[in-house]
Short mmCIF file of C-alpha atoms in Angstrom, two decimals:
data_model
loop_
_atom_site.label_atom_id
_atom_site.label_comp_id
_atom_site.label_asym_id
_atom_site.label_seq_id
_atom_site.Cartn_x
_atom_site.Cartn_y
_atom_site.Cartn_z
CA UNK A 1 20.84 -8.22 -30.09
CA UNK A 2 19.45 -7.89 -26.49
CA UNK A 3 15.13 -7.58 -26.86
CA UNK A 4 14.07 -3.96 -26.29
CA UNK A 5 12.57 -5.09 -22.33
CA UNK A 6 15.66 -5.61 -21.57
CA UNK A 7 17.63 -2.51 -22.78
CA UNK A 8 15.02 -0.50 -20.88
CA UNK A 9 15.10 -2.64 -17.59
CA UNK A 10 18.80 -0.73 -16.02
CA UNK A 11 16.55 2.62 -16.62
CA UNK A 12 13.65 1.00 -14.69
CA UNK A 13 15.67 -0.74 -11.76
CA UNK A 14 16.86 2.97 -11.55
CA UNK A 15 14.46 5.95 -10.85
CA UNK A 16 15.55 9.51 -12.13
CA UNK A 17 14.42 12.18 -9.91
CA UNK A 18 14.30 15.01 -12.30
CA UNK A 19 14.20 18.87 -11.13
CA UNK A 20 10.51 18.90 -11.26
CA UNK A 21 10.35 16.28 -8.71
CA UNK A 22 13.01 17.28 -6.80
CA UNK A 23 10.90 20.85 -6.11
CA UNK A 24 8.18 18.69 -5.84
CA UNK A 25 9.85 16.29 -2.80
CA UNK A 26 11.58 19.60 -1.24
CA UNK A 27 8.30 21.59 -1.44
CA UNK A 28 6.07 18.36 0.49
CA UNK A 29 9.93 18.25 3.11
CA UNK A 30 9.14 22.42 3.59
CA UNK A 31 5.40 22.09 5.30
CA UNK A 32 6.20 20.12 7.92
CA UNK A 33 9.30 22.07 8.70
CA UNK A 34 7.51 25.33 8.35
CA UNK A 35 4.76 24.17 10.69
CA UNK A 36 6.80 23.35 14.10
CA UNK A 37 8.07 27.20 14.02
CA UNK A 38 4.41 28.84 12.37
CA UNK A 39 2.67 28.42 15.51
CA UNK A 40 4.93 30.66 17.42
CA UNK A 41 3.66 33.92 16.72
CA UNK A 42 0.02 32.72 16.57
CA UNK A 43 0.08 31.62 20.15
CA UNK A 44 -1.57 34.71 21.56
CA UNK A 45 -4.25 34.94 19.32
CA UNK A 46 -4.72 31.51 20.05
CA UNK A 47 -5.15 31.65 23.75
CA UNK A 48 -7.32 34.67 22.96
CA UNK A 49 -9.88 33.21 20.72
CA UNK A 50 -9.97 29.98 22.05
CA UNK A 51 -9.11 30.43 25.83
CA UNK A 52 -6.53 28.12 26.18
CA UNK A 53 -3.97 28.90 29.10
CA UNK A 54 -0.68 28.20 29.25
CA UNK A 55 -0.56 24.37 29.55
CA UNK A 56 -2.79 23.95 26.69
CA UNK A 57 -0.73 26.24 24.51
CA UNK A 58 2.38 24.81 25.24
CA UNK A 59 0.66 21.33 23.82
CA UNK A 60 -0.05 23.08 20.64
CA UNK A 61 3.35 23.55 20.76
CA UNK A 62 4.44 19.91 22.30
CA UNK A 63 1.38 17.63 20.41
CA UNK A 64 2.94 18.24 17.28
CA UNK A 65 6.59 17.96 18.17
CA UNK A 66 6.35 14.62 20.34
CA UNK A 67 3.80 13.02 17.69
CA UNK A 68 6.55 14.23 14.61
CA UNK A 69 9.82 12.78 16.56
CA UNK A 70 8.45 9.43 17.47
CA UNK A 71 7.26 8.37 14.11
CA UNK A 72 10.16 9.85 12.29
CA UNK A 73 12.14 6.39 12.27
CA UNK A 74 8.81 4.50 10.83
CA UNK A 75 8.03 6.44 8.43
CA UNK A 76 11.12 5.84 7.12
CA UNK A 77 10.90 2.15 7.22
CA UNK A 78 7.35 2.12 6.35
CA UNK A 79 8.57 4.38 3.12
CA UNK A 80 11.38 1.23 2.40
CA UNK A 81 8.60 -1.12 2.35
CA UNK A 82 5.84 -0.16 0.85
CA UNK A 83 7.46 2.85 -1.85
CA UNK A 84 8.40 5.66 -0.40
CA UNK A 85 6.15 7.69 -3.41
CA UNK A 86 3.06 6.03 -2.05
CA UNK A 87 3.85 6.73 1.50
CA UNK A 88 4.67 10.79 0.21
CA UNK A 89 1.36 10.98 -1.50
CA UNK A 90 -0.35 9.22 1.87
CA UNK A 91 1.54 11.64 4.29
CA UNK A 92 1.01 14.58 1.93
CA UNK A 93 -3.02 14.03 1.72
CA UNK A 94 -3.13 13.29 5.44
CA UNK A 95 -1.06 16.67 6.68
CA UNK A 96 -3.62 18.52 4.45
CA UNK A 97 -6.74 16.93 5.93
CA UNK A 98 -5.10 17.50 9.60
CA UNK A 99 -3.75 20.56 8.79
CA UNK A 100 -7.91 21.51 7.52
CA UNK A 101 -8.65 20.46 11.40
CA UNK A 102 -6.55 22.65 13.08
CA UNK A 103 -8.00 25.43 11.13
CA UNK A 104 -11.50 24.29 12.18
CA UNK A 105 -10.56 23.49 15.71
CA UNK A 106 -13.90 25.09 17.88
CA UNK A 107 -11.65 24.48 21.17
CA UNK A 108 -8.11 24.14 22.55
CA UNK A 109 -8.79 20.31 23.04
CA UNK A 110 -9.60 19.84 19.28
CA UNK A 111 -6.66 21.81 18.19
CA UNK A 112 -4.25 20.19 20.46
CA UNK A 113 -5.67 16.50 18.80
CA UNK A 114 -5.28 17.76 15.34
CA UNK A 115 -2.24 18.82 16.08
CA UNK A 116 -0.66 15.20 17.32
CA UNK A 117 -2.42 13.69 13.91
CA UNK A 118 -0.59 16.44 11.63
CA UNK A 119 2.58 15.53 13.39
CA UNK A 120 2.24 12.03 12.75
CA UNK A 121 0.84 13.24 9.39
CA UNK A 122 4.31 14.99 9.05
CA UNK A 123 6.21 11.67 10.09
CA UNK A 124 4.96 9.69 7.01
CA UNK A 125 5.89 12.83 4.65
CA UNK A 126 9.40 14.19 5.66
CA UNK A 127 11.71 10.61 5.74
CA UNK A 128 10.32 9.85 2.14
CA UNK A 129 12.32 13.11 0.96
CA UNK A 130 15.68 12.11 1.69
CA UNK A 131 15.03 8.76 0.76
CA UNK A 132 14.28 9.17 -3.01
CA UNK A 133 16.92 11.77 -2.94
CA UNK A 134 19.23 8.87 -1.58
CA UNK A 135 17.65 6.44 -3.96
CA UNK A 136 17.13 7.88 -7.57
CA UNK A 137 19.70 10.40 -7.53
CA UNK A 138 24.13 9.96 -7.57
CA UNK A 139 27.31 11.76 -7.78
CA UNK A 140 26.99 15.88 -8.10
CA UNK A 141 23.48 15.42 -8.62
CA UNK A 142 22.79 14.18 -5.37
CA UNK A 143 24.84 16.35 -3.04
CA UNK A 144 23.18 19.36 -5.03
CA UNK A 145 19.65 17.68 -3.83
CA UNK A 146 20.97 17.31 -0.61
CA UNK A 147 22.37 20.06 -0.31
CA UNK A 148 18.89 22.13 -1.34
CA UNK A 149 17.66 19.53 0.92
CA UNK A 150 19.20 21.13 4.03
CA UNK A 151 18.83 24.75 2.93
CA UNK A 152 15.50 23.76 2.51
CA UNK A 153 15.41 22.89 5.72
CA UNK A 154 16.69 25.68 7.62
CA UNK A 155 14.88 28.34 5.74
CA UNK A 156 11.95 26.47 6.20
CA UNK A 157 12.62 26.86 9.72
CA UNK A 158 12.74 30.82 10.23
CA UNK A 159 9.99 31.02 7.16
CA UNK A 160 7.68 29.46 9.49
CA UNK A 161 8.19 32.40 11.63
CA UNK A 162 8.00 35.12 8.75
CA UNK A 163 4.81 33.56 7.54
CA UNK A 164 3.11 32.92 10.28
CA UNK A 165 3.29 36.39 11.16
CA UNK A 166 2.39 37.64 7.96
CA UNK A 167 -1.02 35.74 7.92
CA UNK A 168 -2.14 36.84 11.24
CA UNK A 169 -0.92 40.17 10.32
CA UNK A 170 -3.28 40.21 7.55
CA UNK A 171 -5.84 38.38 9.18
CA UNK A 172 -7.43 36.92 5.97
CA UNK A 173 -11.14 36.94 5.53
CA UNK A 174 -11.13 37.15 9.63
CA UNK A 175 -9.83 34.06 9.60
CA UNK A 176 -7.25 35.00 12.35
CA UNK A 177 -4.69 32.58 13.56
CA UNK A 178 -6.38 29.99 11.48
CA UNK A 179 -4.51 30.99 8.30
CA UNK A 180 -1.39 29.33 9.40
CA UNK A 181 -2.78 25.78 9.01
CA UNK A 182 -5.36 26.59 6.28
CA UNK A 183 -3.04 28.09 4.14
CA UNK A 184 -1.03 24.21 4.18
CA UNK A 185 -3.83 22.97 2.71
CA UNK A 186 -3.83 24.15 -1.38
CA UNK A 187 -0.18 24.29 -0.57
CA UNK A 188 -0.81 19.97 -0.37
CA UNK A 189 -3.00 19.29 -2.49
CA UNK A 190 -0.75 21.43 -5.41
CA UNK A 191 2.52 19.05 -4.04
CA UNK A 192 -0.26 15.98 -4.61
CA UNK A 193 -1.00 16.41 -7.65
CA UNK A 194 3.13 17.36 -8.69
CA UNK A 195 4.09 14.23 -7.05
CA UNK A 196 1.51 12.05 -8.70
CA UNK A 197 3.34 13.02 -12.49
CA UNK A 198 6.94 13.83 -11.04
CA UNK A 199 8.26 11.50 -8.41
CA UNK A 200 9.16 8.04 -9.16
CA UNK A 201 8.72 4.87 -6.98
CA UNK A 202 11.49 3.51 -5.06
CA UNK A 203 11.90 0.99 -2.20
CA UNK A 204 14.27 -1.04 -0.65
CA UNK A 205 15.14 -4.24 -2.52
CA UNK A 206 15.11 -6.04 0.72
CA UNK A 207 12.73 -4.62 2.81
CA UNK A 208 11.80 -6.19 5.94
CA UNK A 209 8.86 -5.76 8.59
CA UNK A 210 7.94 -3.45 11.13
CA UNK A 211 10.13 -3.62 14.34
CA UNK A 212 7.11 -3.80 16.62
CA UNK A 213 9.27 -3.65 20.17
CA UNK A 214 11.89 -1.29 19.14
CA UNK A 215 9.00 0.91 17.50
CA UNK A 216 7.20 1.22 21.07
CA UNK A 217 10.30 1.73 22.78
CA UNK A 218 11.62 4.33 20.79
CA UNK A 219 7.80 5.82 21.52
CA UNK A 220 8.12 5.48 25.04
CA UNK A 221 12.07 7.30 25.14
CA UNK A 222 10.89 10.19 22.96
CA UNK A 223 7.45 10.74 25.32
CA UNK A 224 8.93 10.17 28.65
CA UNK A 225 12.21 12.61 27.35
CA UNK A 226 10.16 15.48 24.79
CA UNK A 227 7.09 15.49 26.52
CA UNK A 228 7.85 16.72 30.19
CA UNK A 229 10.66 19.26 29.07
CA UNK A 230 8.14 20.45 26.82
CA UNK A 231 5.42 20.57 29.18
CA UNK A 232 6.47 20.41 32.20
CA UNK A 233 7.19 24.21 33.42
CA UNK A 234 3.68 25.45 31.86
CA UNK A 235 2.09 22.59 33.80
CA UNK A 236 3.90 23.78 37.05
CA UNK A 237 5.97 20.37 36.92
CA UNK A 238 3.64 18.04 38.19
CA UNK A 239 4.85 14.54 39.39
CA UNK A 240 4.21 13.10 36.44
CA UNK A 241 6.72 15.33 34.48
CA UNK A 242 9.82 14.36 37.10
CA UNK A 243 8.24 10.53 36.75
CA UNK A 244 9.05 10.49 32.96
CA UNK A 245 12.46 12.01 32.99
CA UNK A 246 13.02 9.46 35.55
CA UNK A 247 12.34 6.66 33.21
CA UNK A 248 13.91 8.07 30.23
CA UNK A 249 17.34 6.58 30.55
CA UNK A 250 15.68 3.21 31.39
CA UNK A 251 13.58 3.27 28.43
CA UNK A 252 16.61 4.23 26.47
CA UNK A 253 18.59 1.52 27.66
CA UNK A 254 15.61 -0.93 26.95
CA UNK A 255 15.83 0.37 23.06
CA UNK A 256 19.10 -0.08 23.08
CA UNK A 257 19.54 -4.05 24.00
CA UNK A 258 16.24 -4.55 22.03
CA UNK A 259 17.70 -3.38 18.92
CA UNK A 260 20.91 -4.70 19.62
CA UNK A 261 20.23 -7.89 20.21
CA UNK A 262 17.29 -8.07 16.92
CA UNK A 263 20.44 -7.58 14.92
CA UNK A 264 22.52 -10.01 16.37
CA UNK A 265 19.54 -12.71 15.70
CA UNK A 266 19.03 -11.85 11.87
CA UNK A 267 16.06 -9.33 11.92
CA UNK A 268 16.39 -6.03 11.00
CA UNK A 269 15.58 -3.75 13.85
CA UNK A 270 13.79 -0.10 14.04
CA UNK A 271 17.31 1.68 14.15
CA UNK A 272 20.28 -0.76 13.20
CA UNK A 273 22.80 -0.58 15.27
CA UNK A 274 24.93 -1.09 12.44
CA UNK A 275 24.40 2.42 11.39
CA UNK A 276 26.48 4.30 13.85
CA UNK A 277 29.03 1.99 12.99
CA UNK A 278 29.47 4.19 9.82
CA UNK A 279 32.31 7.06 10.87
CA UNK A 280 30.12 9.24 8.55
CA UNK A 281 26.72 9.16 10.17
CA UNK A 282 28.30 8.48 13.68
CA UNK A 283 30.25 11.91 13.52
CA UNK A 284 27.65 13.49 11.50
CA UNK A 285 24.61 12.77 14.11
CA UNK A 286 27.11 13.78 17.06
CA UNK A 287 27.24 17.37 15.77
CA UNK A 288 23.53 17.49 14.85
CA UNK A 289 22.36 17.12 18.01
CA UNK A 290 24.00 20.56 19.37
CA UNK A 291 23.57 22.54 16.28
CA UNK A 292 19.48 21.45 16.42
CA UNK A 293 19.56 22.42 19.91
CA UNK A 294 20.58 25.82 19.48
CA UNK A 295 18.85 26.57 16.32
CA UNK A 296 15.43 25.29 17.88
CA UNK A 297 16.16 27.28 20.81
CA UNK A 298 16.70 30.82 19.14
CA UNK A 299 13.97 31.00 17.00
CA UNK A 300 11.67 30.29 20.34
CA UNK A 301 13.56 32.47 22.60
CA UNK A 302 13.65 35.45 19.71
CA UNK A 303 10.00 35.46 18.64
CA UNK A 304 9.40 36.05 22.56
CA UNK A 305 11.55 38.59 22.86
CA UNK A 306 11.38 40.72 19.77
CA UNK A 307 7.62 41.04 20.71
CA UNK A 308 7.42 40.78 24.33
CA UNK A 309 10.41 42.82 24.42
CA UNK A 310 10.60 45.30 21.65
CA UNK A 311 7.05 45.30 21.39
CA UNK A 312 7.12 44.22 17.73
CA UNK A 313 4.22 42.75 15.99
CA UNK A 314 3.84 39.13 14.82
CA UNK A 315 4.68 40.95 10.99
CA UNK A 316 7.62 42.58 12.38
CA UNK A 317 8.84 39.89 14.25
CA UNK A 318 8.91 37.27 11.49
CA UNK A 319 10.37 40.41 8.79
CA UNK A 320 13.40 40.73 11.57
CA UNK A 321 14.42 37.20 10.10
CA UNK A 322 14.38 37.28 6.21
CA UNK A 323 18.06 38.52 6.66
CA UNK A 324 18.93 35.12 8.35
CA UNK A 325 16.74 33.44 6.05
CA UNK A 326 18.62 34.70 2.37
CA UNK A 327 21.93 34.10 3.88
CA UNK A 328 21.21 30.54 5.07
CA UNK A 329 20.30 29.55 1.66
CA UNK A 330 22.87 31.56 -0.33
CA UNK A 331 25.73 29.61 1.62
CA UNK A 332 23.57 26.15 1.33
CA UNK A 333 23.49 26.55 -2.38
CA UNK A 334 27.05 27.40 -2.19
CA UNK A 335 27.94 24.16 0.09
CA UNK A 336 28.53 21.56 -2.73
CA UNK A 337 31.03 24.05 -4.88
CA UNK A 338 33.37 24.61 -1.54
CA UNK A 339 32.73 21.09 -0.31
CA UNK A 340 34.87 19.97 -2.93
CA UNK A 341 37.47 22.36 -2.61
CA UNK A 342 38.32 22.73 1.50
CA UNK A 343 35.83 19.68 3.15
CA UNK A 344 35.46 19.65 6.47
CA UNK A 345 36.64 22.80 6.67
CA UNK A 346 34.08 24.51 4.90
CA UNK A 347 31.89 23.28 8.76
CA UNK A 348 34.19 24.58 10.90
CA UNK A 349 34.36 27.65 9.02
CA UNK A 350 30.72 27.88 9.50
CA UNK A 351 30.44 27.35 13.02
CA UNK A 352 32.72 29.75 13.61
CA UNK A 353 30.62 32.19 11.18
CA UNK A 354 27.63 31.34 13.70
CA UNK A 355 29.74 32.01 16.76
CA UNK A 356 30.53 35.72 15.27
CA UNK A 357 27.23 36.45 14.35
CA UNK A 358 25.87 34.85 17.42
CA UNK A 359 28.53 37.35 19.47
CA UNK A 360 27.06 40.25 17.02
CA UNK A 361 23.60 39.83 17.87
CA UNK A 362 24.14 39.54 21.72
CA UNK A 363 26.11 42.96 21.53
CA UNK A 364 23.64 44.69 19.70
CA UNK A 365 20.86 43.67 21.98
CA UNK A 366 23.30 44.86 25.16
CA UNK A 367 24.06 48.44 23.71
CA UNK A 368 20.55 49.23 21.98
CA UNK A 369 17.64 47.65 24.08
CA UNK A 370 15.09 48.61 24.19
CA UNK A 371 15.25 50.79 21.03
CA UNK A 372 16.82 48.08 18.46
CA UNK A 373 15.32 48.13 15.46
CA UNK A 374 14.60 45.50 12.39
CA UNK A 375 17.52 47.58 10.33
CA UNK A 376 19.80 47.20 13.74
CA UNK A 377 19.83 43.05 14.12
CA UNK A 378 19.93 42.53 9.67
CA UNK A 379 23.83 42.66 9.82
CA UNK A 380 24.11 40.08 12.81
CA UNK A 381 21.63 38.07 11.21
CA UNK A 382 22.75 37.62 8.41
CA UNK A 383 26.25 36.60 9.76
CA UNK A 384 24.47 33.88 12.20
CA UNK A 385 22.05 32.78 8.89
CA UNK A 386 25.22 32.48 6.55
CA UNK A 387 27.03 30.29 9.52
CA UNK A 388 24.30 28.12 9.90
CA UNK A 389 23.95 27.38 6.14
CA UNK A 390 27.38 26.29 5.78
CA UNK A 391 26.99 23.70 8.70
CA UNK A 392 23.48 21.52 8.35
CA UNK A 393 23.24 21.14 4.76
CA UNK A 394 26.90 20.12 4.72
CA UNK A 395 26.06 17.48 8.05
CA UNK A 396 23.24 16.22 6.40
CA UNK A 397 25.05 15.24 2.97
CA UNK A 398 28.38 13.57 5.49
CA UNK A 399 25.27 11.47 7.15
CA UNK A 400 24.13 10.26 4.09
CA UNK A 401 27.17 10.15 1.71
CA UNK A 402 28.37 6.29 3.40
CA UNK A 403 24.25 4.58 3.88
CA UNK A 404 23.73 1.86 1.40
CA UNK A 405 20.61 2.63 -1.03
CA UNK A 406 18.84 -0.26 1.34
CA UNK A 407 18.28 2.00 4.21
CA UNK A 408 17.98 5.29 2.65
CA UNK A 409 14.73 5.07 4.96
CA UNK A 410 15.54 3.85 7.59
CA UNK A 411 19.22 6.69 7.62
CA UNK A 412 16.89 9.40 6.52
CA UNK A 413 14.54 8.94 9.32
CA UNK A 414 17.35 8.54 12.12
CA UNK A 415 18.50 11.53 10.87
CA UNK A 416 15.49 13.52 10.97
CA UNK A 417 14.60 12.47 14.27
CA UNK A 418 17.97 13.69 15.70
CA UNK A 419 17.26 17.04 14.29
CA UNK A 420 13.28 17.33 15.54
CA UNK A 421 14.30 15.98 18.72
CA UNK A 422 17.14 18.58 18.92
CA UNK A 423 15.00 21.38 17.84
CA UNK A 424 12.46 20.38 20.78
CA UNK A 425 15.20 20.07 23.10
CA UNK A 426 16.21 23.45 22.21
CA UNK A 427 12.91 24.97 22.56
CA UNK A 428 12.26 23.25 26.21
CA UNK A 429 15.69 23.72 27.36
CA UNK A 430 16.73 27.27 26.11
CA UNK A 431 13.49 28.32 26.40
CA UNK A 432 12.91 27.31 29.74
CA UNK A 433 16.18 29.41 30.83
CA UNK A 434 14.94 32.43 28.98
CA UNK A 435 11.58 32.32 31.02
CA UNK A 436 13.02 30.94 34.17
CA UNK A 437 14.88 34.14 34.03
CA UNK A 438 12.84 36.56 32.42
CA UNK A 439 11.05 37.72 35.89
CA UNK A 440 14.22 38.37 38.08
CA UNK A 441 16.51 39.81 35.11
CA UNK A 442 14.31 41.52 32.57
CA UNK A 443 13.49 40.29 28.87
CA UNK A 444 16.84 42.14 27.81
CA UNK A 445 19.23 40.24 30.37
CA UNK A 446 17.16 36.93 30.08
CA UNK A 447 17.81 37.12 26.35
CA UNK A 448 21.40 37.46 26.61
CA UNK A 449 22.06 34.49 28.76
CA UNK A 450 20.06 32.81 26.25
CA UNK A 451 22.52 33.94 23.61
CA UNK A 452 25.62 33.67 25.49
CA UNK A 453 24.48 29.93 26.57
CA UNK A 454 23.81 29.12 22.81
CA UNK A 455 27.37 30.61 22.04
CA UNK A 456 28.62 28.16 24.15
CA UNK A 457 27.18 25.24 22.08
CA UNK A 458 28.05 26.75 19.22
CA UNK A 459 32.19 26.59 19.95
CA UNK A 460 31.27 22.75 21.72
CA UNK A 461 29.80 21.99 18.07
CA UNK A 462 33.16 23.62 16.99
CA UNK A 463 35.10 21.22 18.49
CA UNK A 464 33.28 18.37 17.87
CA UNK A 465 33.46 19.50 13.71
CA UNK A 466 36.96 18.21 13.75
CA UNK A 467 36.00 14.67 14.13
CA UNK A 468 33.64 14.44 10.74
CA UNK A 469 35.70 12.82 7.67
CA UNK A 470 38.38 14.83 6.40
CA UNK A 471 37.19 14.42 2.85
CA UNK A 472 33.43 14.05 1.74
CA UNK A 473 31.71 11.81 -1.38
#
């Protein structure tokens, strides 16, 4: 009879992530998800209190974004190194503490600093999520995580929005626009402690060291592409904005051989190469990139105009979305269940759901402006929200349904870079068409190019739905 150390030792080898620490792991993934979008609707209050301009705002904006996308990828490998609990807790105490900064902020300076350290803050947190997902869950149980994963995700996304206008709405304790980064931190420390008793440790059984060239070149590509789309219209596009686009497919093609050619020799780069070698997370990543785009850039170019243009308040603004929100995660929860039954098909269903309600809302704004009300957009968005929630949840589980349990990290993190640096691509590209517009054509006609141009990425992520795998793990 086999001694009782090693009867136990499969169990041990094996982490369970039970449902307490799966909410646990999906409430730490929501705060840095809900903080990109939160900001929105505290911008003017911002620039009131703390007399920021445009430029400076945008960076509140930018700071966050930039610092979040470039560390994405490390976080991930740092999390397959060192335990990928111990880098949660770590990320989780650290987006608190920054998140306490930009509450306390005296000037736009200071809040634009604290605002690069709780992206990076956000970097450690958000790849360790999908990894011990990846890691300590399998079969029905893990497409159900992933797939509360990605609804996570996307409500998380338009929450931001909601809350954000709630709490300066309320103003609590005349604590203004500061609300929306106090309020992360009991919302941390409560995850802290959960994770502490809930999550298990798990790392990669071969991990390997920190890719120190492909880790500054990825830097460098992110920066010289996120940072002048992001900045460069409120700064008037200075020369230094044209300078880094300029370099951005150099530095790209830098990563590229460096990475290429570290896997060739033995080492394990930053982003294997490898990776996109798997149809799965090839196809997968291809249609993230356009979805991200157009998600980021509607909830940008809609909290401008509902307020700017219908003159609704930050509260009202933010309520105009709870329809979107409670369809997105209805159909996410209902992903796995039709997965299984129609696969791929269940994403091109989707888009096409986002298409409609995309159509919906763009018709409503054309025959009602400027008297649409909360009541008039609920049955378009709902349509777009139910769309949406059939298509990322679904993408994310085809990414991750072919990476070995090795570089759960590492996948996770590629992953969630794609989608941050879609969402700020979104943001800085339909954005800057909606206010490139918005003083020759009006905030109703600068909205509906907007639209119509999303509509148009929409059918192109159509198309490119027909190339994920037929059938799904």
């Amino acid at each position: 009879m086999a001694p009782p150390s090693a009867v136990r030792q499969p169990a041990a080898a094996t982490p369970l992530l039970t449902a307490a620490g799966l909410l646990t792991v999906l409430l730490g993934a929501a705060l840095p998800m809900i903080d990109f979008f939160i900001v929105n609707v505290a911008l003017p209050t911002i620039d009131h209190d703390l007399h920021a301009g445009p430029a400076l705002l945008e960076m509140v904006v930018a700071g966050y974004g930039v610092a979040y996308a470039m560390l994405l990828v490390l976080g991930g490998r740092l999390g397959d190194m060192i335990g990928r609990r111990r880098l949660f807790l770590w990320g989780l105490a650290a987006f608190g503490l920054t998140s306490l900064a930009c509450g306390l902020a005296p000037d736009a300076w200071t809040l634009v600093a604290a605002r690069v350290a709780q992206g990076a803050a956000s970097a450690l947190l958000l790849p360790q999520v999908l990894a011990t997902i990846q890691a300590a869950t399998t079969g029905s149980r893990r497409a159900r995580a992933v797939s509360l994963y990605g609804g996570t995700a996307g409500v998380s996304s338009a929450l931001g929005q909601v809350l954000g206008g709630l709490l300066v709405s309320v103003d609590l304790a005349g604590t203004g626009w500061r609300a929306v980064f106090l309020v992360n931190v009991p919302i941390a420390a409560v995850a802290w402690l959960l994770a502490v008793r809930t999550v298990p440790e798990t790392r990669s059984p071969h991990p390997s060291r920190v890719d120190g060239p492909g880790t500054a070149l990825l830097a460098v590509s992110l920066i010289a592409l996120l940072l002048p789309l992001t900045e460069g219209r409120a700064a008037g596009w200075p020369l230094w904005s044209w300078l880094l686009l300029a370099g951005f497919p150099f530095a790209a093609a830098a990563f590229v051989v460096v990475e290429r050619r570290a896997e060739r020799r033995g080492r394990t780069p930053l982003v294997p190469p490898s990776l996109l070698h798997i149809p799965s997370v090839r196809s997968g990543l291809a249609m993230i990139v356009p979805f991200s785009i157009g998600f980021g850039g509607f909830m940008f170019v809609v909290a401008v105009a509902l307020q700017a243009g219908l003159h609704y308040g930050p509260f009202t603004g933010g309520l105009s979305l709870v329809p979107l929100c409670l369809t997105y995660f209805l159909a996410s929860l209902a992903g796995p269940r039709l997965v299984r039954r129609f696969g791929r098909r269940v994403v091109l269903t989707g888009s096409l759901i986002q298409a409609t309600g995309l159509a919906a809302l763009a018709l409503t704004v054309h025959a009602g402006w400027p008297g649409v009300s909360v009541a008039d957009l609920a049955p378009s968005m709902a349509v777009l929200g139910w769309g949406q929630g059939m298509v990322l949840p679904i993408l994310l589980r085809i990414i991750l349904s072919e990476l070995p349990a090795a570089q759960a990290g590492v996948g996770g993190g590629v992953m969630v870079t794609t989608q941050q640096s879609g969402l700020a691509l979104g943001v800085a590209t339909l954005g800057t068409l909606f206010l490139t517009l918005l003083p020759s054509l009006g905030i109703r006609d600068a909205l509906l190019a907007a639209l119509l141009t999303q509509l148009v990425i929409v059918l192109g992520t159509t198309l490119l739905a027909l190339r994920l795998p037929r059938t799904l793990r």
